[in-house]
PDB file of C-alpha atoms and ligand atoms in Angstrom:
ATOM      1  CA  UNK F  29     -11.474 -14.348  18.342  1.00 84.00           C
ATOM      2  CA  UNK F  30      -8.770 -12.043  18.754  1.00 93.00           C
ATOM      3  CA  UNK F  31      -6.236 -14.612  16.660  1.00 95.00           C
ATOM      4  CA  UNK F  32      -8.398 -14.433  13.926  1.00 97.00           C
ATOM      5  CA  UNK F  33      -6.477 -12.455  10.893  1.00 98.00           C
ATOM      6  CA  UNK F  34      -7.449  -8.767   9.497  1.00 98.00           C
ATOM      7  CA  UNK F  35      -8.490  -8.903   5.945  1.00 98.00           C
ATOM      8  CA  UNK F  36      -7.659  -5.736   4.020  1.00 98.00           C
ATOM      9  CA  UNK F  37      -9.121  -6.211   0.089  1.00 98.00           C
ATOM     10  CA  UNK F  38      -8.253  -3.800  -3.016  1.00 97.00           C
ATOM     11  CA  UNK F  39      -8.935  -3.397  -6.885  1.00 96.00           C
ATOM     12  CA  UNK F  40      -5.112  -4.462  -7.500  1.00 95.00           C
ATOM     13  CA  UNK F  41      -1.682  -3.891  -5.842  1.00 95.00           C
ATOM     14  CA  UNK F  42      -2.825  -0.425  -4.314  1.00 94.00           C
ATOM     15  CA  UNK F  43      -4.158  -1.387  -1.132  1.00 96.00           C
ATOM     16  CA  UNK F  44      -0.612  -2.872   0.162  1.00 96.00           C
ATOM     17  CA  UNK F  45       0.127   1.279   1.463  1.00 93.00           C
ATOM     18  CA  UNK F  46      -2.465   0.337   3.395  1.00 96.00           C
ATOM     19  CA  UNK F  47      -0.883  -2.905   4.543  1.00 97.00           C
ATOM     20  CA  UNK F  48       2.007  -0.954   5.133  1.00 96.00           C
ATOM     21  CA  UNK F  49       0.027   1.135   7.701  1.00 95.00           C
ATOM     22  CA  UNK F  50      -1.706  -1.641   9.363  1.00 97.00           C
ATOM     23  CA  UNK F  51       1.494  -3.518   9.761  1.00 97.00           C
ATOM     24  CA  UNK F  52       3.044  -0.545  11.554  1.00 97.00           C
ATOM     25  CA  UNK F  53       0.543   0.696  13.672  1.00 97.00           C
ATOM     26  CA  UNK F  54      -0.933  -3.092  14.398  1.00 98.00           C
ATOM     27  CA  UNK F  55       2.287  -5.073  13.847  1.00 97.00           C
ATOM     28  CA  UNK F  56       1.469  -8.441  16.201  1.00 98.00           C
ATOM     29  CA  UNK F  57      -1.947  -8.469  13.917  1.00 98.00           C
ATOM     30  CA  UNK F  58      -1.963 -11.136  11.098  1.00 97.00           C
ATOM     31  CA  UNK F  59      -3.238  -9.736   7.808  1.00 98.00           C
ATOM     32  CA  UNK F  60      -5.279 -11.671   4.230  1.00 98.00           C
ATOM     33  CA  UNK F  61      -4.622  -9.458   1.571  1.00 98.00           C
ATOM     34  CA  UNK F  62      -6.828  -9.997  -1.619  1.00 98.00           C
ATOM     35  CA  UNK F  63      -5.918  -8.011  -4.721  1.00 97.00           C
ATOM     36  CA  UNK F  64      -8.543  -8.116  -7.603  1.00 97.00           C
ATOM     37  CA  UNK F  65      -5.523  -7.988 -10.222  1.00 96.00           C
ATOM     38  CA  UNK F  66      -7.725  -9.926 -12.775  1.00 97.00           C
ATOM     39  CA  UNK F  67     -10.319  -6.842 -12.754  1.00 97.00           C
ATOM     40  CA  UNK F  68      -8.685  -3.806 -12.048  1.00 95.00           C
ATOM     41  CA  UNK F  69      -8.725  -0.903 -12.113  1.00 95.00           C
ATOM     42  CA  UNK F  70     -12.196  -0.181 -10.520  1.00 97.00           C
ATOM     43  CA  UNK F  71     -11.837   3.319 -11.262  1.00 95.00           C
ATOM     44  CA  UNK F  72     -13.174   3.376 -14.482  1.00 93.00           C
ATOM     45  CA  UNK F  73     -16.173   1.230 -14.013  1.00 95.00           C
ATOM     46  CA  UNK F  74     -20.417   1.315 -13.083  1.00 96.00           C
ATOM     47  CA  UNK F  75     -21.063   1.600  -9.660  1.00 95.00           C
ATOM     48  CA  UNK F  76     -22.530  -1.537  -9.880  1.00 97.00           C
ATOM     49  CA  UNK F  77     -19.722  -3.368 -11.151  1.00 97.00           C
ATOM     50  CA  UNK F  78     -17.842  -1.857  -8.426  1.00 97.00           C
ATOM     51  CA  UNK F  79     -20.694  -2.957  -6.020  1.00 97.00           C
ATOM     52  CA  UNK F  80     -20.813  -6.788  -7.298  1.00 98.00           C
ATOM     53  CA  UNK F  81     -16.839  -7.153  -7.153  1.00 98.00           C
ATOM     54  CA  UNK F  82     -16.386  -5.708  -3.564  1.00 98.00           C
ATOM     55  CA  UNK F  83     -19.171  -8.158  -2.393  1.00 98.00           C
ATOM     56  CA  UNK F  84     -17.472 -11.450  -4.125  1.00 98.00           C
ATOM     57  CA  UNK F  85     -14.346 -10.425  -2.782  1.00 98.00           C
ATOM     58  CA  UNK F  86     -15.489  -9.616   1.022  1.00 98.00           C
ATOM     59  CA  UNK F  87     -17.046 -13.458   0.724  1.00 98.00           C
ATOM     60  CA  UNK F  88     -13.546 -14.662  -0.253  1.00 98.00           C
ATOM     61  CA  UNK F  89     -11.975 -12.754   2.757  1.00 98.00           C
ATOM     62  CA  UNK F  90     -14.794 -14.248   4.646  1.00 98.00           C
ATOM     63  CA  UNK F  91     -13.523 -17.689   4.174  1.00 98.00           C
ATOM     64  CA  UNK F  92     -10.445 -17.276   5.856  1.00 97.00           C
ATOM     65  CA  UNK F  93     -12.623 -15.808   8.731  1.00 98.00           C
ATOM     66  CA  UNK F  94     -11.294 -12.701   9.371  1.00 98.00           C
ATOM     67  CA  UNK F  95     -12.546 -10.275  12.538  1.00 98.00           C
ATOM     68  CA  UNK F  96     -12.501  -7.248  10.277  1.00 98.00           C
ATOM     69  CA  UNK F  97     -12.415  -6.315   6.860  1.00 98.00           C
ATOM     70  CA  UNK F  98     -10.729  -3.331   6.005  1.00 98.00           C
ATOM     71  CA  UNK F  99     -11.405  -2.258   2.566  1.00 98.00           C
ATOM     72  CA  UNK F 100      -7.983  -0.255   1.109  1.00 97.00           C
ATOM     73  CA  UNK F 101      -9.521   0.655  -2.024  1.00 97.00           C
ATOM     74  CA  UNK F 102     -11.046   4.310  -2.403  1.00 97.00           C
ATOM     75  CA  UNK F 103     -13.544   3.831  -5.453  1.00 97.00           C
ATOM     76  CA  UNK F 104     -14.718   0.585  -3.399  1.00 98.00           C
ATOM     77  CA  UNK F 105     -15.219   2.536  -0.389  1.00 98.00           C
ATOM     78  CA  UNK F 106     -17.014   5.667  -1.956  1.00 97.00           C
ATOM     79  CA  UNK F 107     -19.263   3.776  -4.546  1.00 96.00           C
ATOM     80  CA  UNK F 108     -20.112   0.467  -2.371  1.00 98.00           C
ATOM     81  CA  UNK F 109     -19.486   0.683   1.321  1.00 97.00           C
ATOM     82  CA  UNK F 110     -22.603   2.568   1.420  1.00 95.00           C
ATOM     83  CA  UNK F 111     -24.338   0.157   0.016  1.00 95.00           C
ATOM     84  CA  UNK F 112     -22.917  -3.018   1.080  1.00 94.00           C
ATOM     85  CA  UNK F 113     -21.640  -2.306   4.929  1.00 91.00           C
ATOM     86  CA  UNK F 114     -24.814  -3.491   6.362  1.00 89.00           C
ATOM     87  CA  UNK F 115     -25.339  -6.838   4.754  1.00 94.00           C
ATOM     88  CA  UNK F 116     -22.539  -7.916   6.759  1.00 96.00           C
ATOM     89  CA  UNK F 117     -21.941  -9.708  10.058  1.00 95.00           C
ATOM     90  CA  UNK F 118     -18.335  -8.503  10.254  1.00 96.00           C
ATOM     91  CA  UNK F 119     -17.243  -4.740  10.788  1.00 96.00           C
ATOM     92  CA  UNK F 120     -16.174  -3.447   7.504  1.00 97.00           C
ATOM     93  CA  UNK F 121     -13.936  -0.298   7.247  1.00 97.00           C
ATOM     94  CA  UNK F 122     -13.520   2.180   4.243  1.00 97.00           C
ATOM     95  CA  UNK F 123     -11.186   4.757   3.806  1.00 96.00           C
ATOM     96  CA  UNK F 124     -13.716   7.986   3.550  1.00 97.00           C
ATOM     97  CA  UNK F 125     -14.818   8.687   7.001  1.00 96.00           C
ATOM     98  CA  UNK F 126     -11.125   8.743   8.748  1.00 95.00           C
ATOM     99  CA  UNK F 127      -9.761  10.586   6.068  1.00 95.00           C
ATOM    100  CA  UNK F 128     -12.159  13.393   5.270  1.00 97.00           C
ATOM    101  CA  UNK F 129     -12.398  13.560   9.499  1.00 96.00           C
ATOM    102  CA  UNK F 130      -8.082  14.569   9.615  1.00 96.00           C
ATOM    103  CA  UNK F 131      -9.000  16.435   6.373  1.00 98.00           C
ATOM    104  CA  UNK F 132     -11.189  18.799   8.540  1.00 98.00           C
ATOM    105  CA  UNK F 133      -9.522  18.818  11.433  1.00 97.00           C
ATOM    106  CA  UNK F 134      -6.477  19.723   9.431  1.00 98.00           C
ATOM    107  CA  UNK F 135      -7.412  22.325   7.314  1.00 98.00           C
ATOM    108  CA  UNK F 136      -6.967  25.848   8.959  1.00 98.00           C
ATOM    109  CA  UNK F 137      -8.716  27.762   6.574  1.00 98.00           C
ATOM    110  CA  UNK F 138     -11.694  24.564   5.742  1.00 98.00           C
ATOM    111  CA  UNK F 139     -10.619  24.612   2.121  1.00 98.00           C
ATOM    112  CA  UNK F 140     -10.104  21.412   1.127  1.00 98.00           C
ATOM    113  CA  UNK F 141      -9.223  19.434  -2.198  1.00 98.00           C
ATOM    114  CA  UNK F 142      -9.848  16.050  -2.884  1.00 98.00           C
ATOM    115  CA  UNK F 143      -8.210  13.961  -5.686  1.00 98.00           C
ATOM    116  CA  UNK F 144      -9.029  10.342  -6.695  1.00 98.00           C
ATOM    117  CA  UNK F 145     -10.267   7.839  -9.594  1.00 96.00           C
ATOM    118  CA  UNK F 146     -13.219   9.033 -11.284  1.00 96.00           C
ATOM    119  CA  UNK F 147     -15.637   6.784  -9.953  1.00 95.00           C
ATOM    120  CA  UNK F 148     -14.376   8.073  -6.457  1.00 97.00           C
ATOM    121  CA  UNK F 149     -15.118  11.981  -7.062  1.00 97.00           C
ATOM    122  CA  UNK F 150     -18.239  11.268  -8.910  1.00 96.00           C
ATOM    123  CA  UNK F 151     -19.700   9.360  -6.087  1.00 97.00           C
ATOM    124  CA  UNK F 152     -19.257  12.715  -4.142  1.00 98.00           C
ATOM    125  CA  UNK F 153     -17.955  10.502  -0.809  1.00 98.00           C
ATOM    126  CA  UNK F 154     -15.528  12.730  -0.080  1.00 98.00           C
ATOM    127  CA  UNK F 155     -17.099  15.899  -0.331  1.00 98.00           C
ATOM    128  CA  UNK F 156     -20.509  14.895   1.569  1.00 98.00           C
ATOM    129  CA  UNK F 157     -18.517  13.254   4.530  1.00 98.00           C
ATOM    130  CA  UNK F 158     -16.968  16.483   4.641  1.00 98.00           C
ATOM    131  CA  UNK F 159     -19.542  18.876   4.266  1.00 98.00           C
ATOM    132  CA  UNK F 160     -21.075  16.795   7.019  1.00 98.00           C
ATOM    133  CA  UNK F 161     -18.340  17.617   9.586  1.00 98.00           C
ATOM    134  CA  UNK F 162     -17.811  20.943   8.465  1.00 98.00           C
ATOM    135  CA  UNK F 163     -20.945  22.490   6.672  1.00 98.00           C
ATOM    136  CA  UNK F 164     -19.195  26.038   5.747  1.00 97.00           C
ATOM    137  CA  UNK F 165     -16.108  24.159   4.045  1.00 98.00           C
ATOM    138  CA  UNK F 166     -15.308  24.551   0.588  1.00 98.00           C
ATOM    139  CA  UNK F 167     -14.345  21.320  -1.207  1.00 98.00           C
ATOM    140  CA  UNK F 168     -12.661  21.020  -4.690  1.00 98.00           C
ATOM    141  CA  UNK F 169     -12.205  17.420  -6.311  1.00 98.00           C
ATOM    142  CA  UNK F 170     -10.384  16.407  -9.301  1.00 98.00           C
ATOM    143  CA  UNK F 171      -9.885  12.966 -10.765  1.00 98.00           C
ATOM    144  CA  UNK F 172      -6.820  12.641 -11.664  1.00 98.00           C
ATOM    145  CA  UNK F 173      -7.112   9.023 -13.764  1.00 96.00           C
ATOM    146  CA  UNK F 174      -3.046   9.040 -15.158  1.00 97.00           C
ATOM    147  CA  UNK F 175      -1.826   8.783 -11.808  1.00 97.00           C
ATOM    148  CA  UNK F 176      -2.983   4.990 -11.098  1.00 95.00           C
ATOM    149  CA  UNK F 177      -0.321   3.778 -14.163  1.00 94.00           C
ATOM    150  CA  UNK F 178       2.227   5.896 -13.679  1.00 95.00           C
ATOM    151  CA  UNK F 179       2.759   4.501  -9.784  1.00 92.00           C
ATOM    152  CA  UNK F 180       2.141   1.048 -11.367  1.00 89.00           C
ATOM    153  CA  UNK F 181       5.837   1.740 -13.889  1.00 90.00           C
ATOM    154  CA  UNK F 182       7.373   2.998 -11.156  1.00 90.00           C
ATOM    155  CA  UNK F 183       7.058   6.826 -12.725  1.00 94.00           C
ATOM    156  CA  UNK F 184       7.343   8.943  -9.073  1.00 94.00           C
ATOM    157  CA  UNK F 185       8.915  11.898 -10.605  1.00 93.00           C
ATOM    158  CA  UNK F 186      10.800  13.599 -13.275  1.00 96.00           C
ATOM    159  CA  UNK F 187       9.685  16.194 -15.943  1.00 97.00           C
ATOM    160  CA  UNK F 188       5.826  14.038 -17.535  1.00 97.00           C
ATOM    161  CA  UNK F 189       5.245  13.432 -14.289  1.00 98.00           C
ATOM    162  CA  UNK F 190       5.547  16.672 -13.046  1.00 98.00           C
ATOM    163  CA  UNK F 191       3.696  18.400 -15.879  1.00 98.00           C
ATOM    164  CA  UNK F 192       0.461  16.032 -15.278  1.00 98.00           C
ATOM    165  CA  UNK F 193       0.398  17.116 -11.844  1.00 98.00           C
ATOM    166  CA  UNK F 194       0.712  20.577 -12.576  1.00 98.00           C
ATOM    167  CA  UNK F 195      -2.406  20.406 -14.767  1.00 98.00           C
ATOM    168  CA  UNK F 196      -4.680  18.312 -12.778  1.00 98.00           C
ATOM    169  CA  UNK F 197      -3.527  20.315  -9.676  1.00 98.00           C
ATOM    170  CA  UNK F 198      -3.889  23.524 -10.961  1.00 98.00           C
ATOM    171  CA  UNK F 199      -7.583  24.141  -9.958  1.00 98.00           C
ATOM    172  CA  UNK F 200      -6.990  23.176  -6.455  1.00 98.00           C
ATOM    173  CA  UNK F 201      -4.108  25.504  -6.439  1.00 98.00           C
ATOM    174  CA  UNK F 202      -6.430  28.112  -7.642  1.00 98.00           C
ATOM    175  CA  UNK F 203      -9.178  27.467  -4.689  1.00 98.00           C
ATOM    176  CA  UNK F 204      -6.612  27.923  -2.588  1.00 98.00           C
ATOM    177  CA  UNK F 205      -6.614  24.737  -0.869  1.00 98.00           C
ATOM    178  CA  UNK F 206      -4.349  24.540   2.046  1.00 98.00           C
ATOM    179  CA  UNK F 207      -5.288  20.596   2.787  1.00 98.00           C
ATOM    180  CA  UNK F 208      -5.319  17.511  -0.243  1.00 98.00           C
ATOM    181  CA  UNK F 209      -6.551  14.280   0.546  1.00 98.00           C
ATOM    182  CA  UNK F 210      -4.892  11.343  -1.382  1.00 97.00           C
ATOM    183  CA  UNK F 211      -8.252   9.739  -2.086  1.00 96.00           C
ATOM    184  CA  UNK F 212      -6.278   6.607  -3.712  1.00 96.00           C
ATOM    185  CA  UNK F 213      -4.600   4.167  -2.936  1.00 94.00           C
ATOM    186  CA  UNK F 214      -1.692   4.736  -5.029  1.00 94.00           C
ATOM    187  CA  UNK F 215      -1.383   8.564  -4.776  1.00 95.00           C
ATOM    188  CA  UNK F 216       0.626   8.573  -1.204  1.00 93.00           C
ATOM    189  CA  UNK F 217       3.651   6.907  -4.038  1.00 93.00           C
ATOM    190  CA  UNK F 218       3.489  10.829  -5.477  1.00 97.00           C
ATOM    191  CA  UNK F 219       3.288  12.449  -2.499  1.00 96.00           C
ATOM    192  CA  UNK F 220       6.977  14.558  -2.970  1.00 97.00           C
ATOM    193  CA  UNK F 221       5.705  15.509  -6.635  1.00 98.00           C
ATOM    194  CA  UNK F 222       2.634  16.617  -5.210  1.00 98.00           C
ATOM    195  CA  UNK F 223       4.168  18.483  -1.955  1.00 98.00           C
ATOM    196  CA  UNK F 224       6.158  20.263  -4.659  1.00 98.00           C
ATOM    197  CA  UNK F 225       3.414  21.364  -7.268  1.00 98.00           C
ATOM    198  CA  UNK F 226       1.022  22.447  -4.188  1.00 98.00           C
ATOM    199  CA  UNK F 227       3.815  23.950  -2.401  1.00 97.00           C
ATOM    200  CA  UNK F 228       4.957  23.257   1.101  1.00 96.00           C
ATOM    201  CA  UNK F 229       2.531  24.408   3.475  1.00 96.00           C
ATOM    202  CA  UNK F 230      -0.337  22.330   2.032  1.00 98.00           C
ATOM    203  CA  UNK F 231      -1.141  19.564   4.189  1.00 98.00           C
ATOM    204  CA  UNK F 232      -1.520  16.259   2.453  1.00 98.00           C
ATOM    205  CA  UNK F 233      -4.068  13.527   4.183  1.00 97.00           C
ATOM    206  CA  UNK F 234      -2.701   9.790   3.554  1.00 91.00           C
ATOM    207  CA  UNK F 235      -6.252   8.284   3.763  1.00 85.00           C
ATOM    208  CA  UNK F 236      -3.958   4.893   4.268  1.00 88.00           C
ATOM    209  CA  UNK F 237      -2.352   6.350   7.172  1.00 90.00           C
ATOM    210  CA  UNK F 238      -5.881   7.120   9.163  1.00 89.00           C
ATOM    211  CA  UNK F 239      -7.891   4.278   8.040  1.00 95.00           C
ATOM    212  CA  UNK F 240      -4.880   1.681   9.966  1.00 96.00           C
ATOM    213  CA  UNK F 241      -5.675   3.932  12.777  1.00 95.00           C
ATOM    214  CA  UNK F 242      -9.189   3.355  12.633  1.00 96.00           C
ATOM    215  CA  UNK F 243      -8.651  -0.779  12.735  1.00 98.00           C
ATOM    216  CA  UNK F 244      -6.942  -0.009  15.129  1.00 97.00           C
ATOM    217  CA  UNK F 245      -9.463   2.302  17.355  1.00 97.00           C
ATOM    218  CA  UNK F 246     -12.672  -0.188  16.372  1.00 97.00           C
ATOM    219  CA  UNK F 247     -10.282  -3.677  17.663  1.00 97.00           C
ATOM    220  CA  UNK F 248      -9.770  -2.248  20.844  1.00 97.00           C
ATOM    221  CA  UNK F 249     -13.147  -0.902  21.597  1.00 97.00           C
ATOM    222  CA  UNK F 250     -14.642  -4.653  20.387  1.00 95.00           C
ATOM    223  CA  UNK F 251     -11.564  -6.139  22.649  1.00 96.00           C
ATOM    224  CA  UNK F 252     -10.273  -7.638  19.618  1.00 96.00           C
ATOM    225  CA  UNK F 253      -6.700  -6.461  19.344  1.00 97.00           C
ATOM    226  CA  UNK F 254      -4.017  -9.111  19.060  1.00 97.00           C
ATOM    227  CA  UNK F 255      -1.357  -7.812  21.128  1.00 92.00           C
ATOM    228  CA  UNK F 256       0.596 -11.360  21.247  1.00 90.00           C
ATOM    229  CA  UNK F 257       0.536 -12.809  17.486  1.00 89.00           C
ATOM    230  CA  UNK F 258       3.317 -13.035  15.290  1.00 92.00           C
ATOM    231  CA  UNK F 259       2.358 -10.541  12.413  1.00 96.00           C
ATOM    232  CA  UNK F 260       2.204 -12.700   9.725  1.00 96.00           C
ATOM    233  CA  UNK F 261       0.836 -11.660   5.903  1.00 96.00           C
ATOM    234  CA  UNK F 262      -1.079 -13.681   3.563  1.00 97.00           C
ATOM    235  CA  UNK F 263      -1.188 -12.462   0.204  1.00 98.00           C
ATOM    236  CA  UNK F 264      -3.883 -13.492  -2.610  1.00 98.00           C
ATOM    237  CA  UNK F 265      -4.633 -11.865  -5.970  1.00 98.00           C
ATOM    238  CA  UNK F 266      -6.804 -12.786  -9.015  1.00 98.00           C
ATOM    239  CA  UNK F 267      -4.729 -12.529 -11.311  1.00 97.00           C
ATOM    240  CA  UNK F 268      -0.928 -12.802 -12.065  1.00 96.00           C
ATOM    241  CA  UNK F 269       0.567 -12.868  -8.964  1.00 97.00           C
ATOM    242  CA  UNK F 270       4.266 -13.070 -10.421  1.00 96.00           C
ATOM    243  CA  UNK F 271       3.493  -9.052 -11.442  1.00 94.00           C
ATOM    244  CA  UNK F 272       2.246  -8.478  -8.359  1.00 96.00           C
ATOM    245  CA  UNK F 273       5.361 -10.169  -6.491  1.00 96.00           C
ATOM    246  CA  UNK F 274       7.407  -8.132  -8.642  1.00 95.00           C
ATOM    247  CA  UNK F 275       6.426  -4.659  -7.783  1.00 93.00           C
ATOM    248  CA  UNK F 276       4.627  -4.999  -4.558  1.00 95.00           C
ATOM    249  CA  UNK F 277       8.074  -3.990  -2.930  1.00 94.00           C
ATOM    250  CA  UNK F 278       7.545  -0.595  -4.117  1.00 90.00           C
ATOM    251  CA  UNK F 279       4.426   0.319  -1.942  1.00 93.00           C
ATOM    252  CA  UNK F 280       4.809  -2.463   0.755  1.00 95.00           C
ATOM    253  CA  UNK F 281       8.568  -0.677   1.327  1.00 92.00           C
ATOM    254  CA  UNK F 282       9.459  -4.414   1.503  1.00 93.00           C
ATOM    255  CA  UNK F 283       9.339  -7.716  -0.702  1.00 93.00           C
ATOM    256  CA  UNK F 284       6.703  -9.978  -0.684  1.00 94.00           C
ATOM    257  CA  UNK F 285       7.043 -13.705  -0.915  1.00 87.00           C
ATOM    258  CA  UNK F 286       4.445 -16.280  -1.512  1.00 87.00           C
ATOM    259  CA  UNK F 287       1.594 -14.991  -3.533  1.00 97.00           C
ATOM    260  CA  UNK F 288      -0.999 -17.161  -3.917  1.00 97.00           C
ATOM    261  CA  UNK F 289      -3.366 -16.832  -7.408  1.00 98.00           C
ATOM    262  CA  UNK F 290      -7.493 -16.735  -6.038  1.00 97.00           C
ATOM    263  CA  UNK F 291     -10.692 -17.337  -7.957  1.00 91.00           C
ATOM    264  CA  UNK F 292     -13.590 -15.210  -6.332  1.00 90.00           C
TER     265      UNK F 292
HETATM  266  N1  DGL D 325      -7.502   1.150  -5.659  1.00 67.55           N
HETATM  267  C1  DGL D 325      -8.139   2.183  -6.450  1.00 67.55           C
HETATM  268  C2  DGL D 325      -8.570   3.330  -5.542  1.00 67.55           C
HETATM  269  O1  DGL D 325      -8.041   3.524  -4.454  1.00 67.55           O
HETATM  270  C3  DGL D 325      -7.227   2.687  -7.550  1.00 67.55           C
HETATM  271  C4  DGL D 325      -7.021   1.704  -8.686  1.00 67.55           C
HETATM  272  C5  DGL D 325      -8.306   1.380  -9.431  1.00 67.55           C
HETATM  273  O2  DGL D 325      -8.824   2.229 -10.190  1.00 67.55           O
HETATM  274  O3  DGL D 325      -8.804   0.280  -9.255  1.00 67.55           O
HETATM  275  O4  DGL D 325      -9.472   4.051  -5.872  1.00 67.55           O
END
């Protein structure tokens, strides 16, 4: 049981910061990445679009028999997790609960700002998981849809990308936020842009960062940690892995070799 790998699943290339995270804090743990490449971005879509995908590609994870799914992806984890979680033998983890948790516990003055795809703020994840932890805090979303393709052409800085943040930050600036979760998989890739338009002192919450550490925390309390393996990574996308191989460097902070092309 405890050999068996992790899967982690996204929309696309995203979810590999969360990779990153899992293979750090978990690094004897072998991983099955699936990337829907062929159907991203979820962002955009229905919720139940976003609610049929997730459950075709947890089935696909499910073949390789995984001992946890980990689902990278914020729209998947806002709009179906809810939904879905329960259907399922397996213990499946999003990224809402751990990161709206060291939102609160971060936040000194509980005003907090959330920024994601628009399917993500309009499900309202963030802010009710909040508001459930902390009933008096103040919560200010913004989608912030450009960011997703500017990460994916390599576009981390300089003067366009700069100005975009300036205007979709602006309101949380104005609420005086001193606490941002990155409610996407791709936004910890902007993080210095985003340190510099909020300023310094605001604290940013890498919802990849806590969601490894709650594999983590839920292995070891089922006895399922694999202190012993080999960390190895299995990588699978829908569509067009030779993209995929060619930028996944960028938010794996190391090349990937070997990625295999999957029909869900
Ligand atoms: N992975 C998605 C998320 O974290 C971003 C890309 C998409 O829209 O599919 O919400």
């Amino acid at each position: 049981m405890k050999n068996r790998p992790i899967g982690i699943f996204d929309s696309g290339i995203g979810g590999l910061t969360v990779v990153k995270e899992v293979m750090r804090q978990l690094p004897s743990e072998d991983i099955i990445y699936f990337g829907d490449t062929a159907r991203v971005p979820y962002g955009i879509k229905s919720n139940e679009t976003v609610i049929r995908f997730s459950i075709e590609n947890i089935l696909f994870l499910l073949k390789s028999n995984v001992k946890l799914i980990c689902v990278a992806c914020n729209t998947v984890s806002s709009v179906a997790l809810p939904v879905i979680k329960n259907h399922f033998k397996v213990p499946i983890v999003g990224v809402i609960s751990p990161g709206a948790r060291e939102a609160v516990y971060a936040s000194q003055n509980k005003r907090i700002g959330v920024i994601g795809t628009r399917a993500t703020i309009r499900s309202c994840a963030y802010e009710n998981e909040i508001k459930g932890l902390e009933p008096a805090a103040v919560v200010k979303v913004q989608a912030c849809p450009l960011f997703v393709p500017l990460v994916e052409e390599g576009w981390f800085e300089g003067g366009v990308v700069r100005s975009i943040a300036e205007a979709y930050l602006a309101p949380l600036k104005a609420s005086r936020v001193d606490t941002v979760i990155l409610g996407c998989t791709h936004y910890p890739l902007l993080k210095p842009v985003i340190k510099k338009v909020m300023g310094d002192n605001t604290v940013l919450i890498d919802s990849a960062k806590q969601v490894a550490t709650e594999v983590k925390e839920i292995l070891a309390s089922e006895g399922l940690l694999n202190k012993q393996g080999r960390g190895k990574q299995k990588f699978y996308v829908s569509d067009n892995p030779e993209w995929f191989t060619s930028i996944a460097g960028r938010f794996l902070g190391k090349d990937v070799k070997n990625v295999n092309k999957a029909t869900v």
